[in-house]
Coordinates of N, CA and C in Angstrom, one line a residue:
M1 N 23.1 117.5 -1.6 CA 22.8 116.6 -0.4 C 23.3 115.2 -0.6
A2 N 24.0 114.7 0.4 CA 24.6 113.4 0.2 C 23.5 112.3 0.1
K3 N 23.8 111.3 -0.7 CA 22.9 110.2 -0.9 C 23.0 109.2 0.2
K4 N 21.9 108.8 0.7 CA 21.9 107.9 1.9 C 21.7 106.4 1.3
I5 N 22.6 105.5 1.7 CA 22.6 104.2 1.3 C 22.2 103.3 2.5
D6 N 21.2 102.4 2.4 CA 20.9 101.5 3.4 C 21.7 100.3 3.3
V7 N 22.8 100.2 4.0 CA 23.8 99.1 3.9 C 23.2 97.8 4.3
S8 N 22.3 97.7 5.3 CA 21.7 96.5 5.7 C 20.9 95.8 4.6
V9 N 20.1 96.7 3.9 CA 19.3 96.2 2.7 C 20.2 95.6 1.7
G10 N 21.3 96.3 1.4 CA 22.3 95.9 0.4 C 22.9 94.5 0.7
V11 N 23.3 94.4 2.0 CA 23.9 93.1 2.4 C 22.9 92.0 2.3
L12 N 21.6 92.2 2.7 CA 20.6 91.1 2.6 C 20.3 90.8 1.1
D13 N 20.2 91.8 0.3 CA 19.9 91.6 -1.2 C 21.0 90.7 -1.8
R14 N 22.3 91.0 -1.5 CA 23.4 90.2 -2.0 C 23.3 88.8 -1.5
N15 N 23.1 88.7 -0.2 CA 23.0 87.4 0.4 C 21.8 86.5 -0.2
N16 N 20.7 87.2 -0.4 CA 19.5 86.5 -0.9 C 19.7 86.0 -2.3
A17 N 20.5 86.8 -3.1 CA 20.8 86.4 -4.5 C 21.6 85.2 -4.5
I18 N 22.6 85.1 -3.6 CA 23.5 83.9 -3.6 C 22.7 82.7 -3.0
A19 N 21.8 83.0 -2.1 CA 20.9 81.9 -1.5 C 20.1 81.3 -2.6
N20 N 19.6 82.1 -3.5 CA 18.7 81.6 -4.6 C 19.6 80.7 -5.5
E21 N 20.8 81.1 -5.8 CA 21.7 80.3 -6.6 C 22.0 78.9 -5.9
V22 N 22.2 79.0 -4.6 CA 22.5 77.7 -3.9 C 21.2 76.8 -4.0
K23 N 20.1 77.4 -3.7 CA 18.8 76.6 -3.8 C 18.6 76.0 -5.1
S24 N 18.8 76.8 -6.2 CA 18.5 76.3 -7.5 C 19.4 75.2 -7.9
D25 N 20.7 75.3 -7.5 CA 21.7 74.3 -7.8 C 21.4 73.0 -7.1
L26 N 21.0 73.1 -5.8 CA 20.7 71.8 -5.1 C 19.4 71.2 -5.6
T27 N 18.5 72.1 -5.9 CA 17.2 71.5 -6.4 C 17.4 70.7 -7.7
A28 N 18.3 71.3 -8.6 CA 18.6 70.6 -9.8 C 19.3 69.2 -9.6
R29 N 20.0 69.1 -8.5 CA 20.7 67.9 -8.1 C 19.8 66.9 -7.3
G30 N 18.6 67.4 -7.0 CA 17.7 66.5 -6.2 C 18.1 66.5 -4.8
I31 N 18.8 67.5 -4.3 CA 19.3 67.5 -2.9 C 18.4 68.6 -2.1
C32 N 18.0 68.2 -0.9 CA 17.2 69.1 0.0 C 18.2 69.7 1.0
L33 N 18.1 71.0 1.2 CA 18.9 71.7 2.1 C 18.1 72.1 3.3
V34 N 18.5 71.7 4.5 CA 17.7 72.0 5.7 C 18.5 72.9 6.6
N35 N 17.9 74.0 7.0 CA 18.6 75.0 7.9 C 18.0 74.8 9.3
L36 N 18.9 74.4 10.2 CA 18.5 74.0 11.6 C 18.9 75.2 12.5
L37 N 17.9 75.9 13.0 CA 18.1 77.1 13.8 C 17.7 76.8 15.3
G38 N 18.4 77.5 16.2 CA 18.1 77.4 17.6 C 19.1 78.1 18.5
S39 N 18.8 78.2 19.7 CA 19.8 78.9 20.6 C 20.9 77.9 21.1
P40 N 22.0 78.4 21.6 CA 23.0 77.5 22.1 C 22.4 76.6 23.2
G41 N 22.6 75.3 23.1 CA 22.1 74.4 24.1 C 20.7 73.8 23.8
S42 N 20.1 74.2 22.7 CA 18.8 73.8 22.4 C 18.8 72.3 22.0
G43 N 19.9 71.8 21.6 CA 20.0 70.4 21.2 C 20.1 70.1 19.7
K44 N 20.5 71.1 18.9 CA 20.5 70.9 17.5 C 21.4 69.8 17.0
T45 N 22.6 69.8 17.5 CA 23.6 68.8 17.1 C 23.2 67.4 17.7
T46 N 22.6 67.4 18.9 CA 22.1 66.1 19.4 C 21.0 65.6 18.6
L47 N 20.1 66.4 18.0 CA 19.1 66.0 17.1 C 19.7 65.3 15.9
L48 N 20.7 65.9 15.4 CA 21.4 65.3 14.2 C 22.0 64.0 14.5
E49 N 22.6 63.9 15.7 CA 23.1 62.6 16.1 C 22.0 61.5 16.2
A50 N 20.8 61.9 16.7 CA 19.7 61.0 16.9 C 19.2 60.6 15.5
L51 N 19.2 61.5 14.5 CA 18.8 61.2 13.2 C 19.7 60.1 12.6
V52 N 21.0 60.3 12.8 CA 21.9 59.3 12.3 C 21.8 57.9 13.0
K53 N 21.8 58.0 14.3 CA 21.7 56.8 15.1 C 20.4 56.0 14.9
G54 N 19.3 56.8 14.5 CA 18.0 56.1 14.3 C 18.0 55.4 12.9
G55 N 19.0 55.5 12.1 CA 19.0 54.8 10.8 C 18.1 55.4 9.8
Y56 N 17.8 56.7 9.9 CA 16.8 57.3 8.9 C 17.5 57.6 7.6
F57 N 18.8 57.7 7.6 CA 19.6 57.9 6.4 C 20.6 56.8 6.1
K58 N 20.6 56.3 4.9 CA 21.6 55.3 4.5 C 22.9 56.0 4.4
G59 N 24.0 55.2 4.4 CA 25.3 55.8 4.3 C 25.5 56.7 3.2
G60 N 26.0 57.9 3.5 CA 26.3 58.9 2.4 C 25.1 59.8 2.0
E61 N 23.9 59.5 2.5 CA 22.7 60.3 2.0 C 22.7 61.6 2.7
L62 N 23.3 61.7 3.9 CA 23.2 62.9 4.7 C 24.6 63.5 4.9
V63 N 24.7 64.8 4.7 CA 26.0 65.5 5.0 C 25.6 66.7 5.8
V64 N 26.5 67.2 6.6 CA 26.2 68.3 7.6 C 27.3 69.4 7.4
I65 N 26.7 70.6 7.4 CA 27.6 71.8 7.5 C 27.4 72.4 8.9
E66 N 28.5 72.4 9.6 CA 28.4 72.9 11.0 C 28.8 74.4 11.1
G67 N 28.0 75.2 11.7 CA 28.3 76.6 11.9 C 28.5 76.9 13.4
D68 N 29.6 77.5 13.7 CA 29.9 77.9 15.1 C 30.9 79.1 15.1
L69 N 30.9 79.8 16.2 CA 31.8 80.9 16.3 C 33.3 80.4 16.3
Y70 N 33.6 79.4 17.1 CA 34.9 78.8 17.1 C 34.8 77.3 17.3
T71 N 35.9 76.6 17.2 CA 36.1 75.2 17.4 C 35.4 74.4 16.3
D72 N 35.8 73.1 16.2 CA 35.2 72.2 15.3 C 34.6 71.0 16.0
Q73 N 34.2 71.2 17.3 CA 33.7 70.2 18.1 C 32.5 69.5 17.5
D74 N 31.5 70.2 17.0 CA 30.3 69.6 16.4 C 30.6 68.9 15.2
A75 N 31.5 69.4 14.3 CA 31.8 68.6 13.1 C 32.5 67.3 13.5
L76 N 33.3 67.3 14.5 CA 33.9 66.1 14.9 C 32.9 65.1 15.5
R77 N 31.8 65.6 16.1 CA 30.8 64.7 16.6 C 30.1 64.0 15.4
M78 N 29.9 64.7 14.3 CA 29.3 64.1 13.1 C 30.2 63.1 12.4
K79 N 31.5 63.5 12.3 CA 32.5 62.6 11.7 C 32.7 61.3 12.5
A80 N 32.5 61.4 13.8 CA 32.6 60.2 14.7 C 31.5 59.2 14.3
L81 N 30.4 59.7 13.8 CA 29.3 58.8 13.4 C 29.4 58.4 11.9
G82 N 30.4 58.8 11.2 CA 30.6 58.5 9.8 C 29.9 59.4 8.9
V83 N 29.5 60.6 9.3 CA 28.8 61.5 8.5 C 29.8 62.6 7.9
Q84 N 29.8 62.7 6.6 CA 30.6 63.7 6.0 C 30.2 65.1 6.5
S85 N 31.1 65.9 6.9 CA 30.8 67.2 7.5 C 31.9 68.2 7.2
V86 N 31.5 69.5 7.2 CA 32.5 70.6 7.1 C 32.2 71.6 8.1
Q87 N 33.2 72.2 8.7 CA 33.0 73.2 9.8 C 33.2 74.6 9.2
I88 N 32.2 75.5 9.5 CA 32.4 76.9 9.3 C 32.5 77.7 10.6
N89 N 33.6 78.4 10.8 CA 33.8 79.2 12.0 C 33.6 80.6 11.6
T90 N 32.7 81.3 12.3 CA 32.4 82.7 12.0 C 33.4 83.7 12.7
Q91 N 34.2 83.2 13.6 CA 35.1 84.1 14.3 C 34.4 85.2 15.0
G92 N 33.3 84.9 15.6 CA 32.5 85.9 16.4 C 31.3 86.4 15.8
A93 N 31.1 86.2 14.5 CA 29.8 86.7 13.9 C 28.7 85.8 14.3
C94 N 27.5 86.3 14.4 CA 26.4 85.6 15.1 C 25.5 84.8 14.1
H95 N 25.9 84.7 12.8 CA 25.1 84.0 11.9 C 26.0 83.5 10.7
L96 N 25.4 82.6 9.9 CA 26.0 82.2 8.7 C 25.4 83.0 7.5
E97 N 26.1 83.1 6.4 CA 25.6 83.8 5.2 C 25.7 82.8 4.0
A98 N 25.0 83.1 3.0 CA 24.8 82.2 1.9 C 26.1 82.0 1.2
D99 N 27.0 83.0 1.1 CA 28.3 82.7 0.4 C 29.1 81.7 1.1
S100 N 29.1 81.7 2.4 CA 29.9 80.6 3.2 C 29.3 79.2 2.9
I101 N 28.0 79.2 2.8 CA 27.3 77.9 2.5 C 27.7 77.4 1.1
K102 N 27.7 78.3 0.1 CA 28.1 78.0 -1.2 C 29.6 77.4 -1.2
R103 N 30.5 78.1 -0.5 CA 31.8 77.6 -0.4 C 31.9 76.2 0.3
A104 N 31.2 76.0 1.3 CA 31.2 74.8 2.1 C 30.7 73.6 1.2
L105 N 29.6 73.9 0.4 CA 29.1 72.9 -0.5 C 30.2 72.5 -1.5
G106 N 31.0 73.4 -1.9 CA 32.0 73.1 -2.9 C 33.1 72.2 -2.3
A107 N 33.2 72.2 -1.0 CA 34.2 71.3 -0.3 C 33.7 69.9 0.0
L108 N 32.4 69.7 -0.3 CA 31.8 68.4 0.0 C 31.6 67.5 -1.2
D109 N 31.7 66.2 -1.0 CA 31.3 65.3 -2.1 C 29.8 65.1 -2.1
L110 N 29.1 65.6 -3.0 CA 27.6 65.5 -3.0 C 27.1 64.3 -3.8
E111 N 28.0 63.4 -4.3 CA 27.5 62.3 -5.0 C 26.7 61.4 -4.1
G112 N 25.4 61.1 -4.5 CA 24.6 60.2 -3.7 C 23.9 60.9 -2.5
V113 N 24.2 62.1 -2.3 CA 23.6 62.9 -1.1 C 22.2 63.2 -1.4
K114 N 21.3 63.0 -0.4 CA 19.9 63.4 -0.5 C 19.6 64.7 0.3
V115 N 20.3 64.8 1.4 CA 20.0 65.9 2.4 C 21.3 66.5 2.9
V116 N 21.3 67.8 2.8 CA 22.4 68.6 3.5 C 21.7 69.4 4.6
V117 N 22.2 69.2 5.8 CA 21.7 69.9 7.0 C 22.8 71.0 7.4
I118 N 22.3 72.2 7.6 CA 23.1 73.3 8.1 C 22.8 73.4 9.6
D119 N 23.8 73.0 10.4 CA 23.6 73.2 11.9 C 24.1 74.6 12.2
N120 N 23.2 75.5 12.2 CA 23.5 77.0 12.2 C 24.1 77.4 13.6
V121 N 24.7 78.6 13.6 CA 25.2 79.2 14.8 C 24.1 79.3 15.8
G122 N 24.4 79.0 17.1 CA 23.4 79.1 18.1 C 23.0 80.6 18.4
N123 N 21.8 80.9 17.9 CA 21.4 82.3 18.0 C 19.9 82.4 17.6
L124 N 19.1 83.2 18.3 CA 17.7 83.2 17.9 C 17.3 84.5 17.2
V125 N 18.3 85.3 16.9 CA 18.0 86.6 16.2 C 18.6 86.7 14.8
C126 N 19.9 86.8 14.7 CA 20.5 87.0 13.4 C 20.3 85.9 12.4
T127 N 20.4 84.7 12.9 CA 20.3 83.5 12.0 C 18.9 83.5 11.3
S128 N 17.9 84.0 11.9 CA 16.6 84.0 11.2 C 16.5 85.0 10.1
E129 N 17.3 86.0 10.0 CA 17.2 87.0 9.1 C 17.9 86.7 7.7
F130 N 18.8 85.7 7.7 CA 19.6 85.4 6.6 C 19.2 84.1 5.9
L131 N 18.7 84.1 4.7 CA 18.4 82.9 3.9 C 19.7 82.3 3.5
L132 N 19.8 81.0 3.5 CA 21.0 80.3 3.1 C 20.8 79.4 1.9
G133 N 19.6 79.5 1.3 CA 19.3 78.6 0.1 C 18.5 77.4 0.6
E134 N 18.0 77.4 1.8 CA 17.4 76.2 2.3 C 16.0 75.9 1.7
H135 N 15.7 74.7 1.6 CA 14.3 74.3 1.2 C 13.4 74.2 2.4
I136 N 14.0 73.8 3.6 CA 13.2 73.7 4.8 C 14.0 74.4 5.9
R137 N 13.2 75.1 6.7 CA 13.8 75.8 7.9 C 13.2 75.2 9.1
V138 N 14.1 74.6 10.0 CA 13.6 74.0 11.2 C 14.1 74.8 12.4
G139 N 13.1 75.3 13.2 CA 13.4 76.0 14.4 C 13.4 75.1 15.7
V140 N 14.4 75.1 16.4 CA 14.5 74.2 17.6 C 14.5 75.0 18.9
S141 N 13.6 74.7 19.8 CA 13.6 75.3 21.1 C 13.6 74.1 22.1
S142 N 13.9 74.4 23.3 CA 14.0 73.3 24.3 C 13.3 73.7 25.6
V143 N 12.9 72.7 26.3 CA 12.2 72.9 27.6 C 13.0 73.7 28.6
T144 N 14.3 73.5 28.6 CA 15.1 74.2 29.5 C 15.3 75.7 29.3
E145 N 14.9 76.1 28.1 CA 14.9 77.5 27.8 C 13.8 78.3 28.3
G146 N 12.7 77.7 28.7 CA 11.5 78.4 29.2 C 10.5 78.6 28.1
N147 N 9.3 79.1 28.6 CA 8.1 79.3 27.7 C 8.2 80.5 26.8
D148 N 9.0 81.5 27.1 CA 8.9 82.8 26.5 C 9.6 83.0 25.2
K149 N 10.3 81.9 24.7 CA 11.1 82.1 23.5 C 10.2 82.5 22.2
P150 N 9.0 81.9 22.0 CA 8.3 82.4 20.8 C 7.9 83.8 20.9
T151 N 7.5 84.3 22.0 CA 7.1 85.7 22.1 C 8.3 86.7 22.1
K152 N 9.4 86.3 22.7 CA 10.6 87.1 22.7 C 11.4 87.1 21.4
Y153 N 11.3 86.0 20.7 CA 12.1 85.9 19.4 C 11.2 85.4 18.3
P154 N 10.2 86.2 17.9 CA 9.2 85.7 17.0 C 9.6 85.3 15.6
L155 N 10.7 86.0 15.1 CA 11.0 85.7 13.7 C 11.4 84.3 13.4
M156 N 12.1 83.7 14.3 CA 12.5 82.3 14.1 C 11.3 81.4 14.0
F157 N 10.3 81.6 14.8 CA 9.1 80.8 14.8 C 8.2 81.1 13.7
Q158 N 8.1 82.4 13.3 CA 7.3 82.8 12.2 C 7.9 82.2 10.9
S159 N 9.2 82.1 10.7 CA 9.8 81.7 9.5 C 10.1 80.2 9.4
A160 N 9.8 79.5 10.4 CA 10.1 78.1 10.5 C 9.1 77.3 9.7
D161 N 9.5 76.3 8.9 CA 8.6 75.3 8.3 C 8.3 74.2 9.2
V162 N 9.1 73.9 10.2 CA 8.9 72.9 11.2 C 9.4 73.5 12.5
V163 N 8.7 73.4 13.6 CA 9.1 73.8 15.0 C 9.3 72.6 15.8
V164 N 10.5 72.5 16.5 CA 10.8 71.4 17.3 C 10.9 71.9 18.8
L165 N 10.2 71.2 19.7 CA 10.3 71.4 21.1 C 11.1 70.2 21.6
N166 N 12.3 70.4 22.0 CA 13.3 69.4 22.4 C 13.3 69.3 23.9
K167 N 13.9 68.2 24.4 CA 14.1 67.9 25.8 C 12.8 67.8 26.6
V168 N 11.7 67.2 26.0 CA 10.4 67.1 26.6 C 10.5 66.1 27.8
D169 N 11.5 65.2 27.8 CA 11.6 64.3 29.0 C 11.9 65.1 30.3
L170 N 12.3 66.3 30.2 CA 12.5 67.1 31.4 C 11.3 68.0 31.8
V171 N 10.2 67.9 31.1 CA 9.0 68.7 31.5 C 8.6 68.4 33.0
P172 N 8.6 67.2 33.5 CA 8.2 67.0 34.8 C 9.1 67.7 35.9
Y173 N 10.3 68.0 35.5 CA 11.2 68.6 36.4 C 11.3 70.2 36.3
T174 N 10.4 70.7 35.5 CA 10.4 72.2 35.3 C 9.0 72.7 35.4
N175 N 8.9 74.0 35.2 CA 7.5 74.6 35.2 C 7.1 75.0 33.7
F176 N 7.7 74.3 32.8 CA 7.5 74.5 31.4 C 6.0 74.1 31.0
D177 N 5.3 74.9 30.3 CA 3.9 74.7 30.0 C 3.9 74.4 28.5
V178 N 3.8 73.1 28.1 CA 3.8 72.7 26.7 C 2.6 73.4 25.9
D179 N 1.4 73.3 26.5 CA 0.2 73.9 25.9 C 0.4 75.4 25.6
R180 N 1.0 76.1 26.5 CA 1.2 77.5 26.3 C 2.2 77.8 25.2
F181 N 3.3 76.9 25.2 CA 4.3 77.0 24.1 C 3.6 76.8 22.7
V182 N 2.8 75.8 22.6 CA 2.1 75.5 21.3 C 1.2 76.7 21.0
Q183 N 0.5 77.2 21.9 CA -0.4 78.3 21.7 C 0.4 79.6 21.2
D184 N 1.5 79.8 21.8 CA 2.3 81.0 21.4 C 2.9 80.8 20.0
V185 N 3.3 79.6 19.7 CA 3.8 79.3 18.4 C 2.7 79.5 17.3
R186 N 1.6 79.0 17.6 CA 0.4 79.0 16.7 C 0.0 80.5 16.5
G187 N 0.2 81.3 17.5 CA -0.1 82.7 17.3 C 0.8 83.4 16.3
L188 N 1.9 82.8 16.0 CA 2.9 83.4 15.1 C 2.9 82.6 13.8
N189 N 2.6 81.3 13.8 CA 2.8 80.5 12.7 C 1.7 79.4 12.7
E190 N 0.7 79.5 11.9 CA -0.5 78.6 11.9 C -0.2 77.3 11.2
M191 N 0.8 77.2 10.3 CA 1.0 76.1 9.4 C 2.1 75.1 9.8
A192 N 3.2 75.6 10.5 CA 4.3 74.7 10.7 C 3.9 73.6 11.7
P193 N 4.3 72.3 11.3 CA 4.1 71.2 12.3 C 5.0 71.5 13.5
I194 N 4.4 71.2 14.7 CA 5.2 71.3 16.0 C 5.5 69.9 16.5
V195 N 6.8 69.6 16.5 CA 7.2 68.2 16.9 C 7.8 68.3 18.3
T196 N 7.3 67.4 19.2 CA 7.9 67.3 20.5 C 8.8 66.1 20.6
C197 N 10.0 66.3 21.1 CA 10.9 65.2 21.1 C 11.9 65.3 22.2
S198 N 12.7 64.2 22.4 CA 13.8 64.2 23.3 C 15.0 63.6 22.5
A199 N 15.8 64.5 22.0 CA 16.9 64.0 21.1 C 17.8 63.0 21.9
L200 N 18.1 63.3 23.1 CA 19.0 62.5 23.9 C 18.4 61.1 24.1
Q201 N 17.1 61.0 24.3 CA 16.4 59.7 24.5 C 16.0 59.1 23.2
G202 N 16.1 59.8 22.1 CA 15.7 59.2 20.8 C 14.2 59.2 20.6
Q203 N 13.5 60.0 21.4 CA 12.0 60.1 21.3 C 11.6 61.1 20.3
G204 N 10.6 60.8 19.4 CA 10.0 61.7 18.5 C 10.8 62.0 17.3
I205 N 11.9 61.3 17.1 CA 12.8 61.6 15.9 C 12.1 61.2 14.6
G206 N 11.4 60.1 14.6 CA 10.7 59.7 13.4 C 9.6 60.7 13.1
D207 N 9.0 61.3 14.1 CA 8.0 62.4 13.8 C 8.6 63.6 13.1
L208 N 9.9 63.9 13.5 CA 10.6 65.0 12.9 C 10.9 64.7 11.5
V209 N 11.4 63.5 11.2 CA 11.7 63.1 9.8 C 10.4 63.2 8.9
E210 N 9.3 62.8 9.5 CA 8.1 62.8 8.7 C 7.6 64.3 8.5
A211 N 7.8 65.1 9.5 CA 7.4 66.5 9.4 C 8.3 67.2 8.3
M212 N 9.6 66.9 8.3 CA 10.5 67.5 7.3 C 10.2 67.0 5.9
D213 N 9.8 65.8 5.8 CA 9.5 65.2 4.5 C 10.6 65.3 3.5
V214 N 11.8 64.9 4.0 CA 13.0 65.0 3.2 C 13.4 63.7 2.5
L215 N 12.7 62.6 2.8 CA 13.1 61.3 2.2 C 12.1 60.7 1.3
G216 N 11.2 61.6 0.8 CA 10.1 61.1 -0.1 C 10.7 60.7 -1.5

């Protein structure tokens, strides 16, 4: 009888082993790795811009790894703000893997860096399954996506250390129910802080920094 091999388990095991290497190395350097997850258009990159513009990081303390299927548009947005960044293009793959993060870190100057943020590929499914060596996982959802994201895509919210509800300035113009969103998230994750913000307006960004606790 032919032996059956579970390929998906093998891939995840290899990925997780590399993720552990990445996390151990960065921990030894005193660097925090943040994995920023969310759907396309949730405002992940705009959140990063707000963090930089808000002056929460001194020059050189923050670097960004941008993940996207194609283009370097988001990395250029970071570089325009003076933030060291590197772009990873997956060429159609729906998530980043730990080996690509390890290679990206090797292309960065980490001298004086306190925080590395991975702006992950816009996706609510695959990205949640792959550890990248992060110390903190931040799940971003937005008012314009509707109330159903926690119940439709539970893994991202279950695995998040911090949950962000972005674009709250648009609540008056939608039928979005913030209380229901919080209730659904709490049904999946009792511990993660839930931060409401508007990245475009710069609202709630300080609360996000406090919730992540990356500058202690």
